């Protein structure tokens, strides 16, 4: 099986979420090689206040706009690890079932990628304009349909080369030149893979605008850890944690 590392990019405002995220990873995730937490340098000193520990804690640069900065970190994730596959998990996501690397790929070791066509969104595909502007071709699907999102390490270098070839600049510079909602790093990776490397992934149709919650509960970090969120977090701690196995019941699509 391919080696898989979990990468979590966080910052000080999300450390209350990160604590819950890592607690669930420790209890429910097995078979992953490492858990790598990446935080801006100015945030790192606050980790001990929250009792946050990981296999590896990496300090990244302090960005003037960290919403864009976290996107830069993710498109450089292959420089943080030499794992075959990189599983991105956000701070405000809680793994809700026992999870092993095989739950994120098919029997041939290909990452499972969910996608939702635009007809399932009332107001069109989120991030479409930003992704089309970067890739230079129409995009009719959204690829951020569940957490974690898994990509092979070789894909990141190809996406950066696309930026150099098509936009004449490094991808990190391209991202930082956008407005805060002007780029979607995980959709860019997914749409690029769907067009250029379709056979390298196991594509799964997700015919709903809602996130798939089979593996994780995705919260909204900007709202903070509200009393309602705390109650749900306590409930998630008590959920049945039977293993998923290698099939997740999604509707398969054309390869």
PDB file of C-alpha atoms in Angstrom:
ATOM      1  CA  UNK A   1       0.000   0.000   0.000  1.00  0.00           C
ATOM      2  CA  UNK A   2       1.183   3.557  -0.604  1.00  0.00           C
ATOM      3  CA  UNK A   3       2.453   5.488   2.410  1.00  0.00           C
ATOM      4  CA  UNK A   4       0.061   8.209   3.597  1.00  0.00           C
ATOM      5  CA  UNK A   5       0.758  11.216   5.824  1.00  0.00           C
ATOM      6  CA  UNK A   6      -1.950  13.484   7.234  1.00  0.00           C
ATOM      7  CA  UNK A   7      -1.182  17.194   6.846  1.00  0.00           C
ATOM      8  CA  UNK A   8      -3.123  19.788   8.849  1.00  0.00           C
ATOM      9  CA  UNK A   9      -2.522  23.486   8.184  1.00  0.00           C
ATOM     10  CA  UNK A  10      -3.744  25.576  11.071  1.00  0.00           C
ATOM     11  CA  UNK A  11      -3.276  28.951  12.766  1.00  0.00           C
ATOM     12  CA  UNK A  12      -3.871  30.453  16.205  1.00  0.00           C
ATOM     13  CA  UNK A  13      -7.540  31.323  15.652  1.00  0.00           C
ATOM     14  CA  UNK A  14      -8.292  27.668  14.927  1.00  0.00           C
ATOM     15  CA  UNK A  15      -6.306  26.048  17.751  1.00  0.00           C
ATOM     16  CA  UNK A  16      -9.465  25.353  19.764  1.00  0.00           C
ATOM     17  CA  UNK A  17     -10.734  23.347  16.765  1.00  0.00           C
ATOM     18  CA  UNK A  18      -7.322  21.783  16.147  1.00  0.00           C
ATOM     19  CA  UNK A  19      -7.306  20.290  19.631  1.00  0.00           C
ATOM     20  CA  UNK A  20     -10.518  18.387  18.887  1.00  0.00           C
ATOM     21  CA  UNK A  21      -9.318  17.441  15.402  1.00  0.00           C
ATOM     22  CA  UNK A  22      -6.072  15.910  16.661  1.00  0.00           C
ATOM     23  CA  UNK A  23      -7.796  14.149  19.537  1.00  0.00           C
ATOM     24  CA  UNK A  24     -10.079  12.354  17.073  1.00  0.00           C
ATOM     25  CA  UNK A  25      -7.151  11.526  14.781  1.00  0.00           C
ATOM     26  CA  UNK A  26      -5.255   9.943  17.682  1.00  0.00           C
ATOM     27  CA  UNK A  27      -8.259   7.849  18.716  1.00  0.00           C
ATOM     28  CA  UNK A  28      -9.584   6.820  15.326  1.00  0.00           C
ATOM     29  CA  UNK A  29      -6.838   6.901  12.684  1.00  0.00           C
ATOM     30  CA  UNK A  30      -4.417   4.001  12.342  1.00  0.00           C
ATOM     31  CA  UNK A  31      -1.960   3.021   9.628  1.00  0.00           C
ATOM     32  CA  UNK A  32      -1.029   6.563   8.680  1.00  0.00           C
ATOM     33  CA  UNK A  33       2.677   7.165   8.792  1.00  0.00           C
ATOM     34  CA  UNK A  34       2.713  10.634  10.387  1.00  0.00           C
ATOM     35  CA  UNK A  35       0.497  13.547  11.334  1.00  0.00           C
ATOM     36  CA  UNK A  36       2.114  16.830  10.302  1.00  0.00           C
ATOM     37  CA  UNK A  37       0.751  20.083  11.712  1.00  0.00           C
ATOM     38  CA  UNK A  38       1.829  23.289   9.990  1.00  0.00           C
ATOM     39  CA  UNK A  39       1.392  26.678  11.678  1.00  0.00           C
ATOM     40  CA  UNK A  40       2.757  30.191  11.066  1.00  0.00           C
ATOM     41  CA  UNK A  41       5.855  31.029  13.102  1.00  0.00           C
ATOM     42  CA  UNK A  42       4.076  33.668  15.169  1.00  0.00           C
ATOM     43  CA  UNK A  43       1.409  31.123  16.187  1.00  0.00           C
ATOM     44  CA  UNK A  44       3.699  28.268  17.200  1.00  0.00           C
ATOM     45  CA  UNK A  45       4.299  29.462  20.779  1.00  0.00           C
ATOM     46  CA  UNK A  46       0.559  29.154  21.514  1.00  0.00           C
ATOM     47  CA  UNK A  47       0.389  25.430  20.762  1.00  0.00           C
ATOM     48  CA  UNK A  48       1.443  24.404  24.276  1.00  0.00           C
ATOM     49  CA  UNK A  49      -1.317  26.567  25.761  1.00  0.00           C
ATOM     50  CA  UNK A  50      -3.822  24.301  24.031  1.00  0.00           C
ATOM     51  CA  UNK A  51      -1.897  21.111  24.780  1.00  0.00           C
ATOM     52  CA  UNK A  52      -1.452  20.432  21.065  1.00  0.00           C
ATOM     53  CA  UNK A  53       1.051  17.789  20.000  1.00  0.00           C
ATOM     54  CA  UNK A  54       1.671  15.988  16.709  1.00  0.00           C
ATOM     55  CA  UNK A  55       4.218  13.661  15.136  1.00  0.00           C
ATOM     56  CA  UNK A  56       5.729  16.692  13.442  1.00  0.00           C
ATOM     57  CA  UNK A  57       5.074  20.413  13.902  1.00  0.00           C
ATOM     58  CA  UNK A  58       6.327  22.608  11.070  1.00  0.00           C
ATOM     59  CA  UNK A  59       6.579  26.393  11.225  1.00  0.00           C
ATOM     60  CA  UNK A  60       5.747  28.134   7.969  1.00  0.00           C
ATOM     61  CA  UNK A  61       6.232  31.837   7.116  1.00  0.00           C
ATOM     62  CA  UNK A  62       3.922  34.474   8.533  1.00  0.00           C
ATOM     63  CA  UNK A  63       1.704  35.694   5.708  1.00  0.00           C
ATOM     64  CA  UNK A  64       0.032  39.098   5.596  1.00  0.00           C
ATOM     65  CA  UNK A  65      -3.219  37.323   4.618  1.00  0.00           C
ATOM     66  CA  UNK A  66      -3.159  33.850   6.121  1.00  0.00           C
ATOM     67  CA  UNK A  67      -6.240  32.652   4.256  1.00  0.00           C
ATOM     68  CA  UNK A  68      -4.011  32.847   1.193  1.00  0.00           C
ATOM     69  CA  UNK A  69      -1.032  31.677   3.212  1.00  0.00           C
ATOM     70  CA  UNK A  70      -2.692  28.405   4.137  1.00  0.00           C
ATOM     71  CA  UNK A  71      -3.365  27.804   0.454  1.00  0.00           C
ATOM     72  CA  UNK A  72       0.316  28.359  -0.317  1.00  0.00           C
ATOM     73  CA  UNK A  73       1.236  25.831   2.372  1.00  0.00           C
ATOM     74  CA  UNK A  74      -1.066  23.210   0.870  1.00  0.00           C
ATOM     75  CA  UNK A  75       0.256  23.522  -2.693  1.00  0.00           C
ATOM     76  CA  UNK A  76       3.747  23.016  -1.236  1.00  0.00           C
ATOM     77  CA  UNK A  77       2.715  20.010   0.853  1.00  0.00           C
ATOM     78  CA  UNK A  78       4.987  17.663  -1.094  1.00  0.00           C
ATOM     79  CA  UNK A  79       7.927  19.554   0.409  1.00  0.00           C
ATOM     80  CA  UNK A  80       6.767  18.682   3.918  1.00  0.00           C
ATOM     81  CA  UNK A  81       6.727  14.915   3.467  1.00  0.00           C
ATOM     82  CA  UNK A  82       8.038  12.174   1.204  1.00  0.00           C
ATOM     83  CA  UNK A  83       4.861  10.079   1.599  1.00  0.00           C
ATOM     84  CA  UNK A  84       3.314   8.641  -1.565  1.00  0.00           C
ATOM     85  CA  UNK A  85      -0.064  10.201  -0.749  1.00  0.00           C
ATOM     86  CA  UNK A  86      -0.872  13.347   1.220  1.00  0.00           C
ATOM     87  CA  UNK A  87      -4.170  13.536   3.118  1.00  0.00           C
ATOM     88  CA  UNK A  88      -5.270  17.116   3.821  1.00  0.00           C
ATOM     89  CA  UNK A  89      -7.411  17.543   6.920  1.00  0.00           C
ATOM     90  CA  UNK A  90      -8.651  20.943   8.090  1.00  0.00           C
ATOM     91  CA  UNK A  91      -8.523  22.028  11.730  1.00  0.00           C
ATOM     92  CA  UNK A  92     -12.317  22.230  11.998  1.00  0.00           C
ATOM     93  CA  UNK A  93     -12.874  18.638  10.863  1.00  0.00           C
ATOM     94  CA  UNK A  94     -13.416  15.747  13.267  1.00  0.00           C
ATOM     95  CA  UNK A  95     -12.849  12.153  12.153  1.00  0.00           C
ATOM     96  CA  UNK A  96     -15.982  10.319  13.235  1.00  0.00           C
ATOM     97  CA  UNK A  97     -15.166   6.656  12.477  1.00  0.00           C
ATOM     98  CA  UNK A  98     -12.164   4.394  12.697  1.00  0.00           C
ATOM     99  CA  UNK A  99     -10.167   5.222   9.585  1.00  0.00           C
ATOM    100  CA  UNK A 100      -7.239   3.544   7.866  1.00  0.00           C
ATOM    101  CA  UNK A 101      -5.433   4.605   4.663  1.00  0.00           C
ATOM    102  CA  UNK A 102      -7.330   1.973   2.645  1.00  0.00           C
ATOM    103  CA  UNK A 103     -10.550   3.900   3.318  1.00  0.00           C
ATOM    104  CA  UNK A 104      -9.126   6.755   1.214  1.00  0.00           C
ATOM    105  CA  UNK A 105      -8.205   4.716  -1.864  1.00  0.00           C
ATOM    106  CA  UNK A 106      -9.405   1.865  -4.025  1.00  0.00           C
ATOM    107  CA  UNK A 107      -7.912  -1.610  -4.210  1.00  0.00           C
ATOM    108  CA  UNK A 108      -5.275  -0.457  -6.690  1.00  0.00           C
ATOM    109  CA  UNK A 109      -4.026   2.248  -4.316  1.00  0.00           C
ATOM    110  CA  UNK A 110      -5.628   5.109  -6.263  1.00  0.00           C
ATOM    111  CA  UNK A 111      -6.945   7.999  -4.150  1.00  0.00           C
ATOM    112  CA  UNK A 112     -10.731   8.216  -3.999  1.00  0.00           C
ATOM    113  CA  UNK A 113     -11.921  11.597  -5.283  1.00  0.00           C
ATOM    114  CA  UNK A 114     -15.525  12.705  -4.877  1.00  0.00           C
ATOM    115  CA  UNK A 115     -16.941  15.299  -7.244  1.00  0.00           C
ATOM    116  CA  UNK A 116     -20.267  17.097  -7.583  1.00  0.00           C
ATOM    117  CA  UNK A 117     -21.470  18.489 -10.959  1.00  0.00           C
ATOM    118  CA  UNK A 118     -22.758  22.048 -11.084  1.00  0.00           C
ATOM    119  CA  UNK A 119     -26.401  21.003 -11.546  1.00  0.00           C
ATOM    120  CA  UNK A 120     -26.511  20.031  -7.861  1.00  0.00           C
ATOM    121  CA  UNK A 121     -25.742  23.573  -6.674  1.00  0.00           C
ATOM    122  CA  UNK A 122     -28.486  26.183  -6.636  1.00  0.00           C
ATOM    123  CA  UNK A 123     -26.068  29.028  -7.359  1.00  0.00           C
ATOM    124  CA  UNK A 124     -23.535  27.214  -9.502  1.00  0.00           C
ATOM    125  CA  UNK A 125     -20.293  25.476  -8.643  1.00  0.00           C
ATOM    126  CA  UNK A 126     -18.429  27.064  -5.724  1.00  0.00           C
ATOM    127  CA  UNK A 127     -14.979  28.301  -6.726  1.00  0.00           C
ATOM    128  CA  UNK A 128     -15.671  27.791 -10.442  1.00  0.00           C
ATOM    129  CA  UNK A 129     -14.494  31.207 -11.615  1.00  0.00           C
ATOM    130  CA  UNK A 130     -11.304  31.120  -9.569  1.00  0.00           C
ATOM    131  CA  UNK A 131     -10.445  27.592 -10.723  1.00  0.00           C
ATOM    132  CA  UNK A 132     -11.229  28.298 -14.374  1.00  0.00           C
ATOM    133  CA  UNK A 133      -9.117  31.458 -14.289  1.00  0.00           C
ATOM    134  CA  UNK A 134      -6.134  29.516 -12.988  1.00  0.00           C
ATOM    135  CA  UNK A 135      -6.450  26.370 -15.113  1.00  0.00           C
ATOM    136  CA  UNK A 136      -7.535  28.131 -18.311  1.00  0.00           C
ATOM    137  CA  UNK A 137     -10.415  25.796 -19.173  1.00  0.00           C
ATOM    138  CA  UNK A 138     -14.070  25.336 -18.138  1.00  0.00           C
ATOM    139  CA  UNK A 139     -14.711  23.612 -14.808  1.00  0.00           C
ATOM    140  CA  UNK A 140     -18.167  22.163 -14.177  1.00  0.00           C
ATOM    141  CA  UNK A 141     -17.627  20.266 -10.918  1.00  0.00           C
ATOM    142  CA  UNK A 142     -16.636  20.925  -7.339  1.00  0.00           C
ATOM    143  CA  UNK A 143     -13.974  18.605  -5.905  1.00  0.00           C
ATOM    144  CA  UNK A 144     -13.961  19.601  -2.224  1.00  0.00           C
ATOM    145  CA  UNK A 145     -16.667  17.144  -1.246  1.00  0.00           C
ATOM    146  CA  UNK A 146     -15.287  15.553   1.899  1.00  0.00           C
ATOM    147  CA  UNK A 147     -12.358  15.494   4.295  1.00  0.00           C
ATOM    148  CA  UNK A 148      -9.672  14.376   4.184  1.00  0.00           C
ATOM    149  CA  UNK A 149      -8.758  15.099   0.569  1.00  0.00           C
ATOM    150  CA  UNK A 150      -5.957  12.904  -0.758  1.00  0.00           C
ATOM    151  CA  UNK A 151      -3.510  13.564  -3.588  1.00  0.00           C
ATOM    152  CA  UNK A 152      -0.323  11.848  -4.826  1.00  0.00           C
ATOM    153  CA  UNK A 153       2.834  13.831  -4.122  1.00  0.00           C
ATOM    154  CA  UNK A 154       3.766  14.127  -7.814  1.00  0.00           C
ATOM    155  CA  UNK A 155       0.613  16.159  -8.550  1.00  0.00           C
ATOM    156  CA  UNK A 156       1.785  19.224  -6.614  1.00  0.00           C
ATOM    157  CA  UNK A 157       4.860  19.765  -8.770  1.00  0.00           C
ATOM    158  CA  UNK A 158       2.743  19.526 -11.915  1.00  0.00           C
ATOM    159  CA  UNK A 159       0.327  22.158 -10.619  1.00  0.00           C
ATOM    160  CA  UNK A 160       3.229  24.511  -9.832  1.00  0.00           C
ATOM    161  CA  UNK A 161       4.661  23.933 -13.299  1.00  0.00           C
ATOM    162  CA  UNK A 162       1.260  24.827 -14.788  1.00  0.00           C
ATOM    163  CA  UNK A 163       1.428  28.162 -12.971  1.00  0.00           C
ATOM    164  CA  UNK A 164       4.898  28.889 -14.315  1.00  0.00           C
ATOM    165  CA  UNK A 165       3.955  27.882 -17.848  1.00  0.00           C
ATOM    166  CA  UNK A 166       0.520  29.516 -18.100  1.00  0.00           C
ATOM    167  CA  UNK A 167       0.875  32.506 -15.776  1.00  0.00           C
ATOM    168  CA  UNK A 168       4.603  33.153 -15.842  1.00  0.00           C
ATOM    169  CA  UNK A 169       4.964  33.048 -12.085  1.00  0.00           C
ATOM    170  CA  UNK A 170       5.417  30.705  -9.160  1.00  0.00           C
ATOM    171  CA  UNK A 171       2.170  29.315  -7.800  1.00  0.00           C
ATOM    172  CA  UNK A 172       2.868  30.789  -4.358  1.00  0.00           C
ATOM    173  CA  UNK A 173       3.107  34.236  -5.952  1.00  0.00           C
ATOM    174  CA  UNK A 174      -0.016  33.671  -8.020  1.00  0.00           C
ATOM    175  CA  UNK A 175      -2.007  32.764  -4.912  1.00  0.00           C
ATOM    176  CA  UNK A 176      -0.781  35.713  -2.860  1.00  0.00           C
ATOM    177  CA  UNK A 177      -1.704  38.095  -5.675  1.00  0.00           C
ATOM    178  CA  UNK A 178      -5.361  36.991  -5.471  1.00  0.00           C
ATOM    179  CA  UNK A 179      -8.087  38.352  -3.251  1.00  0.00           C
ATOM    180  CA  UNK A 180      -8.816  36.093  -0.224  1.00  0.00           C
ATOM    181  CA  UNK A 181     -11.501  34.085  -2.078  1.00  0.00           C
ATOM    182  CA  UNK A 182      -9.785  34.262  -5.454  1.00  0.00           C
ATOM    183  CA  UNK A 183      -8.196  30.813  -5.442  1.00  0.00           C
ATOM    184  CA  UNK A 184      -9.166  27.307  -4.372  1.00  0.00           C
ATOM    185  CA  UNK A 185      -6.075  25.167  -3.974  1.00  0.00           C
ATOM    186  CA  UNK A 186      -7.856  21.853  -3.424  1.00  0.00           C
ATOM    187  CA  UNK A 187     -10.286  22.427  -6.289  1.00  0.00           C
ATOM    188  CA  UNK A 188      -7.356  23.373  -8.522  1.00  0.00           C
ATOM    189  CA  UNK A 189      -5.650  20.076  -7.665  1.00  0.00           C
ATOM    190  CA  UNK A 190      -8.873  18.105  -8.170  1.00  0.00           C
ATOM    191  CA  UNK A 191      -9.869  19.748 -11.465  1.00  0.00           C
ATOM    192  CA  UNK A 192      -6.318  19.458 -12.832  1.00  0.00           C
ATOM    193  CA  UNK A 193      -6.250  15.758 -11.933  1.00  0.00           C
ATOM    194  CA  UNK A 194      -9.695  15.155 -13.463  1.00  0.00           C
ATOM    195  CA  UNK A 195      -8.571  16.627 -16.782  1.00  0.00           C
ATOM    196  CA  UNK A 196      -5.000  15.359 -17.013  1.00  0.00           C
ATOM    197  CA  UNK A 197      -4.751  12.249 -14.798  1.00  0.00           C
ATOM    198  CA  UNK A 198      -8.218  10.745 -14.674  1.00  0.00           C
ATOM    199  CA  UNK A 199      -6.907   7.197 -14.573  1.00  0.00           C
ATOM    200  CA  UNK A 200      -4.745   7.879 -11.514  1.00  0.00           C
ATOM    201  CA  UNK A 201      -7.774   8.389  -9.255  1.00  0.00           C
ATOM    202  CA  UNK A 202     -10.932   6.469  -8.322  1.00  0.00           C
ATOM    203  CA  UNK A 203     -13.626   9.026  -9.170  1.00  0.00           C
ATOM    204  CA  UNK A 204     -16.893   8.939  -7.254  1.00  0.00           C
ATOM    205  CA  UNK A 205     -20.015  10.920  -8.012  1.00  0.00           C
ATOM    206  CA  UNK A 206     -21.379  12.764  -4.965  1.00  0.00           C
ATOM    207  CA  UNK A 207     -24.795  14.028  -6.110  1.00  0.00           C
ATOM    208  CA  UNK A 208     -25.396  16.501  -3.284  1.00  0.00           C
ATOM    209  CA  UNK A 209     -24.256  20.036  -2.395  1.00  0.00           C
ATOM    210  CA  UNK A 210     -23.622  18.860   1.188  1.00  0.00           C
ATOM    211  CA  UNK A 211     -20.286  17.440   2.273  1.00  0.00           C
ATOM    212  CA  UNK A 212     -20.025  13.677   2.489  1.00  0.00           C
ATOM    213  CA  UNK A 213     -19.935  12.996   6.234  1.00  0.00           C
ATOM    214  CA  UNK A 214     -18.975   9.316   6.140  1.00  0.00           C
ATOM    215  CA  UNK A 215     -15.460   9.912   7.415  1.00  0.00           C
ATOM    216  CA  UNK A 216     -15.536  13.313   9.074  1.00  0.00           C
ATOM    217  CA  UNK A 217     -17.821  15.994  10.423  1.00  0.00           C
ATOM    218  CA  UNK A 218     -16.867  19.299   8.803  1.00  0.00           C
ATOM    219  CA  UNK A 219     -17.565  22.324  10.980  1.00  0.00           C
ATOM    220  CA  UNK A 220     -17.247  26.021  10.080  1.00  0.00           C
ATOM    221  CA  UNK A 221     -14.277  27.406  11.968  1.00  0.00           C
ATOM    222  CA  UNK A 222     -15.168  31.054  11.400  1.00  0.00           C
ATOM    223  CA  UNK A 223     -18.202  30.635  13.668  1.00  0.00           C
ATOM    224  CA  UNK A 224     -15.981  29.569  16.562  1.00  0.00           C
ATOM    225  CA  UNK A 225     -16.544  26.700  18.980  1.00  0.00           C
ATOM    226  CA  UNK A 226     -20.070  27.693  19.979  1.00  0.00           C
ATOM    227  CA  UNK A 227     -22.076  25.967  22.758  1.00  0.00           C
ATOM    228  CA  UNK A 228     -23.961  24.050  20.065  1.00  0.00           C
ATOM    229  CA  UNK A 229     -20.670  22.953  18.493  1.00  0.00           C
ATOM    230  CA  UNK A 230     -19.381  21.804  21.902  1.00  0.00           C
ATOM    231  CA  UNK A 231     -22.479  19.671  22.387  1.00  0.00           C
ATOM    232  CA  UNK A 232     -21.996  18.092  18.981  1.00  0.00           C
ATOM    233  CA  UNK A 233     -18.318  17.492  19.649  1.00  0.00           C
ATOM    234  CA  UNK A 234     -19.231  15.648  22.842  1.00  0.00           C
ATOM    235  CA  UNK A 235     -21.750  13.574  20.891  1.00  0.00           C
ATOM    236  CA  UNK A 236     -19.155  12.752  18.242  1.00  0.00           C
ATOM    237  CA  UNK A 237     -16.824  11.544  20.981  1.00  0.00           C
ATOM    238  CA  UNK A 238     -19.458   8.962  21.914  1.00  0.00           C
ATOM    239  CA  UNK A 239     -20.358   7.809  18.387  1.00  0.00           C
ATOM    240  CA  UNK A 240     -19.944   4.219  17.348  1.00  0.00           C
ATOM    241  CA  UNK A 241     -16.444   3.776  15.991  1.00  0.00           C
ATOM    242  CA  UNK A 242     -16.775   0.592  13.966  1.00  0.00           C
ATOM    243  CA  UNK A 243     -14.227   0.396  11.139  1.00  0.00           C
ATOM    244  CA  UNK A 244     -15.327   1.382   7.652  1.00  0.00           C
ATOM    245  CA  UNK A 245     -13.398  -1.226   5.714  1.00  0.00           C
ATOM    246  CA  UNK A 246     -12.356  -0.358   2.165  1.00  0.00           C
ATOM    247  CA  UNK A 247     -15.740   0.604   0.711  1.00  0.00           C
ATOM    248  CA  UNK A 248     -17.618   3.737   1.683  1.00  0.00           C
ATOM    249  CA  UNK A 249     -20.909   3.257  -0.153  1.00  0.00           C
ATOM    250  CA  UNK A 250     -20.560   6.229  -2.497  1.00  0.00           C
ATOM    251  CA  UNK A 251     -22.024   6.138  -5.991  1.00  0.00           C
ATOM    252  CA  UNK A 252     -19.236   5.249  -8.444  1.00  0.00           C
ATOM    253  CA  UNK A 253     -18.886   7.317 -11.595  1.00  0.00           C
ATOM    254  CA  UNK A 254     -17.210   6.769 -14.892  1.00  0.00           C
ATOM    255  CA  UNK A 255     -13.438   6.351 -14.606  1.00  0.00           C
TER     256      UNK A 255
END
